[in-house]
């Protein structure tokens, strides 16, 4: 299994696993500037937790 260090590439699966394994997680704050990633995250876990997303270049 290769390890991916880019959070944008592994984030949805990781968040999905964390949400399944930890029912006390009620939301996440994501800072990836990709609308496709945000859409994937919402599709994966958006019905179970709140998702806050923002990107700041400064």
mmCIF file of C-alpha atoms in Angstrom:
data_model
loop_
_atom_site.group_PDB
_atom_site.id
_atom_site.type_symbol
_atom_site.label_atom_id
_atom_site.label_comp_id
_atom_site.label_asym_id
_atom_site.label_seq_id
_atom_site.Cartn_x
_atom_site.Cartn_y
_atom_site.Cartn_z
ATOM 1 C CA UNK A 1 0.000 0.000 0.000
ATOM 2 C CA UNK A 2 1.449 3.353 -1.002
ATOM 3 C CA UNK A 3 1.234 6.211 1.449
ATOM 4 C CA UNK A 4 -0.153 9.447 0.154
ATOM 5 C CA UNK A 5 1.043 12.529 2.001
ATOM 6 C CA UNK A 6 -1.329 14.920 0.224
ATOM 7 C CA UNK A 7 -4.427 15.463 2.417
ATOM 8 C CA UNK A 8 -6.506 16.332 -0.642
ATOM 9 C CA UNK A 9 -5.885 12.858 -2.008
ATOM 10 C CA UNK A 10 -6.651 10.902 1.160
ATOM 11 C CA UNK A 11 -8.982 13.238 3.053
ATOM 12 C CA UNK A 12 -12.389 11.867 2.112
ATOM 13 C CA UNK A 13 -11.590 8.278 3.023
ATOM 14 C CA UNK A 14 -9.857 9.308 6.223
ATOM 15 C CA UNK A 15 -12.727 11.540 7.338
ATOM 16 C CA UNK A 16 -15.268 8.837 6.448
ATOM 17 C CA UNK A 17 -13.378 6.274 8.557
ATOM 18 C CA UNK A 18 -12.999 8.686 11.483
ATOM 19 C CA UNK A 19 -16.717 9.530 11.406
ATOM 20 C CA UNK A 20 -17.702 5.832 11.274
ATOM 21 C CA UNK A 21 -15.337 4.880 14.104
ATOM 22 C CA UNK A 22 -16.001 7.913 16.340
ATOM 23 C CA UNK A 23 -19.669 8.863 16.721
ATOM 24 C CA UNK A 24 -18.679 11.834 18.905
ATOM 25 C CA UNK A 25 -17.271 13.690 15.844
ATOM 26 C CA UNK A 26 -19.911 16.230 14.846
ATOM 27 C CA UNK A 27 -18.045 18.262 12.235
ATOM 28 C CA UNK A 28 -14.815 19.001 10.398
ATOM 29 C CA UNK A 29 -13.040 22.155 9.219
ATOM 30 C CA UNK A 30 -11.324 21.632 5.878
ATOM 31 C CA UNK A 31 -8.866 24.062 4.234
ATOM 32 C CA UNK A 32 -8.360 22.475 0.825
ATOM 33 C CA UNK A 33 -8.999 24.866 -2.070
ATOM 34 C CA UNK A 34 -10.643 22.298 -4.346
ATOM 35 C CA UNK A 35 -14.383 22.389 -4.963
ATOM 36 C CA UNK A 36 -14.210 18.808 -6.241
ATOM 37 C CA UNK A 37 -12.689 17.704 -2.920
ATOM 38 C CA UNK A 38 -15.344 19.607 -0.968
ATOM 39 C CA UNK A 39 -18.081 18.004 -3.067
ATOM 40 C CA UNK A 40 -16.602 14.529 -2.459
ATOM 41 C CA UNK A 41 -16.417 15.183 1.274
ATOM 42 C CA UNK A 42 -20.035 16.343 1.373
ATOM 43 C CA UNK A 43 -21.144 13.278 -0.586
ATOM 44 C CA UNK A 44 -19.162 10.951 1.689
ATOM 45 C CA UNK A 45 -20.125 12.271 5.133
ATOM 46 C CA UNK A 46 -22.319 15.346 4.707
ATOM 47 C CA UNK A 47 -25.421 13.546 5.960
ATOM 48 C CA UNK A 48 -23.675 12.617 9.241
ATOM 49 C CA UNK A 49 -21.595 15.660 10.232
ATOM 50 C CA UNK A 50 -21.264 19.393 9.624
ATOM 51 C CA UNK A 51 -18.572 20.460 7.168
ATOM 52 C CA UNK A 52 -16.912 23.867 7.334
ATOM 53 C CA UNK A 53 -14.633 24.760 4.472
ATOM 54 C CA UNK A 54 -12.433 27.751 3.873
ATOM 55 C CA UNK A 55 -9.133 28.579 2.239
ATOM 56 C CA UNK A 56 -6.957 31.553 3.065
ATOM 57 C CA UNK A 57 -3.822 32.289 1.062
ATOM 58 C CA UNK A 58 -2.487 34.766 3.599
#
